[in-house]
JSON list of C-alpha atoms and ligand atoms in Angstrom, two decimals:
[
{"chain": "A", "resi": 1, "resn": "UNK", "atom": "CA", "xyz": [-4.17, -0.11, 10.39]},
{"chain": "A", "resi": 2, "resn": "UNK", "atom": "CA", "xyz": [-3.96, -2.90, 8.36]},
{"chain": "A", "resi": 3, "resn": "UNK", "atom": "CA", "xyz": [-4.55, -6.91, 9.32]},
{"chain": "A", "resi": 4, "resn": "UNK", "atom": "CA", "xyz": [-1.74, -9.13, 10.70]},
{"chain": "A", "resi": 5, "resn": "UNK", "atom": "CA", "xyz": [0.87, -10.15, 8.09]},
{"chain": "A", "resi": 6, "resn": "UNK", "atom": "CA", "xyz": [-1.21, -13.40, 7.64]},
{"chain": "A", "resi": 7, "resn": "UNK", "atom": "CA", "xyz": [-3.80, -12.68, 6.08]},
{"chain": "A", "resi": 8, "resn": "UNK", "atom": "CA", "xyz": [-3.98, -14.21, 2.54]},
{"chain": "A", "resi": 9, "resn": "UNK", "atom": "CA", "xyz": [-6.58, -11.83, 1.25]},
{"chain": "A", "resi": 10, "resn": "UNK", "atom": "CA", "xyz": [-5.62, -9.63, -1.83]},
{"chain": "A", "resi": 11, "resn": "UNK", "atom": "CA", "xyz": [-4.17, -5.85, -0.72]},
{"chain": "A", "resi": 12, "resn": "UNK", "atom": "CA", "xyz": [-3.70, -2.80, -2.12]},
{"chain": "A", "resi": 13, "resn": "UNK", "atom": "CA", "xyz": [0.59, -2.99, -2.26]},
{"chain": "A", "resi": 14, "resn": "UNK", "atom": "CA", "xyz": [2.29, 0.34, -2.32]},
{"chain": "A", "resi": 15, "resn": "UNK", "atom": "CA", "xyz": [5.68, -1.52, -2.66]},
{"chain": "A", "resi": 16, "resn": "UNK", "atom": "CA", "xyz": [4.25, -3.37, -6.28]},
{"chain": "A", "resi": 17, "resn": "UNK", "atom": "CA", "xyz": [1.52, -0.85, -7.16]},
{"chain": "A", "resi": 18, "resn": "UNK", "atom": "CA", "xyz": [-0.59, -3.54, -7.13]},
{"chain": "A", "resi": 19, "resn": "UNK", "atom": "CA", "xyz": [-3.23, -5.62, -5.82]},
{"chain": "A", "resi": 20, "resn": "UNK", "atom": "CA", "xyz": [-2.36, -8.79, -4.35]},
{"chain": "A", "resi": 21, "resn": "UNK", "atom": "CA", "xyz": [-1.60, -11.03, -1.51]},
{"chain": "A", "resi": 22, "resn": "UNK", "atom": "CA", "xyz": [1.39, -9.46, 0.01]},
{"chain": "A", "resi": 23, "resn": "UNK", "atom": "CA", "xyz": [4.39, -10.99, 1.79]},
{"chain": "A", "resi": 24, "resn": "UNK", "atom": "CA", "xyz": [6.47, -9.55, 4.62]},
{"chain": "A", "resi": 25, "resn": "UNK", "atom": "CA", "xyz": [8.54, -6.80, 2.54]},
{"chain": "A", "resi": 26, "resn": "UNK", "atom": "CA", "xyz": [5.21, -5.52, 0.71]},
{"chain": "A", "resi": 27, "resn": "UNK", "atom": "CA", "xyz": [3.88, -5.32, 4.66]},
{"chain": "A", "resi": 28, "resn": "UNK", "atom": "CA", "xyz": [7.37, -3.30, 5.54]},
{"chain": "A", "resi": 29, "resn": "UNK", "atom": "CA", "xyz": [6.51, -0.66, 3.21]},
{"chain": "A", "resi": 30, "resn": "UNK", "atom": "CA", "xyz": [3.11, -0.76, 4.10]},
{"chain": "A", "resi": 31, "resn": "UNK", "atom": "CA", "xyz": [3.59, -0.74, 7.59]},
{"chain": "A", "resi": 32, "resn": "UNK", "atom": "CA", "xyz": [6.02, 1.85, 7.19]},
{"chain": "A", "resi": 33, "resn": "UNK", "atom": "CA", "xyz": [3.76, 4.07, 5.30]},
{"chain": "A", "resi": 34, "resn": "UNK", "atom": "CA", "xyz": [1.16, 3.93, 7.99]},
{"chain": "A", "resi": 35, "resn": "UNK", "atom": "CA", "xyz": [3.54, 4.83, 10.34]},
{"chain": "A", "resi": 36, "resn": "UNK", "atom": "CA", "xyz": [4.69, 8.07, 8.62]},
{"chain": "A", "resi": 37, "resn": "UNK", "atom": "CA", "xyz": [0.92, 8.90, 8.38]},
{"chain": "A", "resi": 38, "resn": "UNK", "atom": "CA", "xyz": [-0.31, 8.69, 11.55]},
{"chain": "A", "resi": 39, "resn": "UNK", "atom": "CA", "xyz": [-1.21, 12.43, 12.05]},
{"chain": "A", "resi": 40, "resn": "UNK", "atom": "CA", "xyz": [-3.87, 11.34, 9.33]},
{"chain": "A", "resi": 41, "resn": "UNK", "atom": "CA", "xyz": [-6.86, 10.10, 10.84]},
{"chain": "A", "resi": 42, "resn": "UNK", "atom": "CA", "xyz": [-8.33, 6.82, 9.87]},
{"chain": "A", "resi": 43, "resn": "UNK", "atom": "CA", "xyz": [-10.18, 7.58, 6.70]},
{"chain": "A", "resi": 44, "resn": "UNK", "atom": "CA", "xyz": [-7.53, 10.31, 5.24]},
{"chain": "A", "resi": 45, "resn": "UNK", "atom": "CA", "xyz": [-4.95, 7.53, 5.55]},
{"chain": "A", "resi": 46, "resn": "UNK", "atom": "CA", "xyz": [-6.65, 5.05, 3.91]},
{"chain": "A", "resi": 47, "resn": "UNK", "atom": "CA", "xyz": [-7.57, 7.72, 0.94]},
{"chain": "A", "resi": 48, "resn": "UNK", "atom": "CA", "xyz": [-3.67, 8.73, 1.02]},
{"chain": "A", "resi": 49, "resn": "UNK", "atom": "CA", "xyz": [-2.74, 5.26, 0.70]},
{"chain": "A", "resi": 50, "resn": "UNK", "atom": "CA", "xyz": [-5.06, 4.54, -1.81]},
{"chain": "A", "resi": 51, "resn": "UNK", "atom": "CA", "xyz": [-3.47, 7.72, -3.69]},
{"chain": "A", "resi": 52, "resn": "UNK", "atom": "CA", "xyz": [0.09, 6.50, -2.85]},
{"chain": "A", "resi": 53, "resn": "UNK", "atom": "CA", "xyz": [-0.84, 3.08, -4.45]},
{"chain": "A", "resi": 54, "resn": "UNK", "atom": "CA", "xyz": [-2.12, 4.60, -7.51]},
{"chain": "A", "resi": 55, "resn": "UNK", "atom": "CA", "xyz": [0.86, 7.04, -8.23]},
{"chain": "A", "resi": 56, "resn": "UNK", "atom": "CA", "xyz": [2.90, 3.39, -7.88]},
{"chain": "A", "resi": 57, "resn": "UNK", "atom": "CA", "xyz": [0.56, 1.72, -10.80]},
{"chain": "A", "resi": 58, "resn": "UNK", "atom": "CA", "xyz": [1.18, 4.81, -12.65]},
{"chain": "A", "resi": 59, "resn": "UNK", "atom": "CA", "xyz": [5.14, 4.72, -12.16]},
{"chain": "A", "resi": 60, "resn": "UNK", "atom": "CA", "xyz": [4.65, 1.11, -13.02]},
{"chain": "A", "resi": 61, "resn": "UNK", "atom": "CA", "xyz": [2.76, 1.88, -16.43]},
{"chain": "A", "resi": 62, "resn": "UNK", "atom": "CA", "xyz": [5.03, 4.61, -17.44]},
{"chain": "A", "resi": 63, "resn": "UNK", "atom": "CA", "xyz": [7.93, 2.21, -16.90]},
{"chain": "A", "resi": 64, "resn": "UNK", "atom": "CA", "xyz": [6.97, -0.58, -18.65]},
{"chain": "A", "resi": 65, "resn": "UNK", "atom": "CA", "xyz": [5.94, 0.99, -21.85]},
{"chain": "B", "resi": 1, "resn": "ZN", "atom": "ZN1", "xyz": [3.71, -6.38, -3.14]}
]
């Protein structure tokens, strides 16, 4: 699981695609994505996330062009 929503070290954000320090709704949707995963074990979560985040950066490039 991920740190307490203080931290103010950089993230991977599923919400933005992006890396960066995230507030409370990037945190919902991370939260939330953890939760829906949690027949994953540790590491296959944190590999599915990392996918997740990278299908966002790829939404994110193919929208902005
Ligand atoms: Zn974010």
């Amino acid at each position: 699981m991920p740190q307490a929503t203080t931290t103010t070290h950089p993230t991977m954000c599923l919400k933005h695609g992006d890396f960066h320090v995230m507030d409370s709704d990037c945190w919902d949707v991370t939260l939330d994505w953890y939760f829906s995963s949690q027949h994953l074990n540790d590491q296959a979560s944190r590999d599915a996330y990392l996918a997740a985040v990278e299908r966002q950066m790829l939404d994110n490039l193919i929208r902005n062009r």
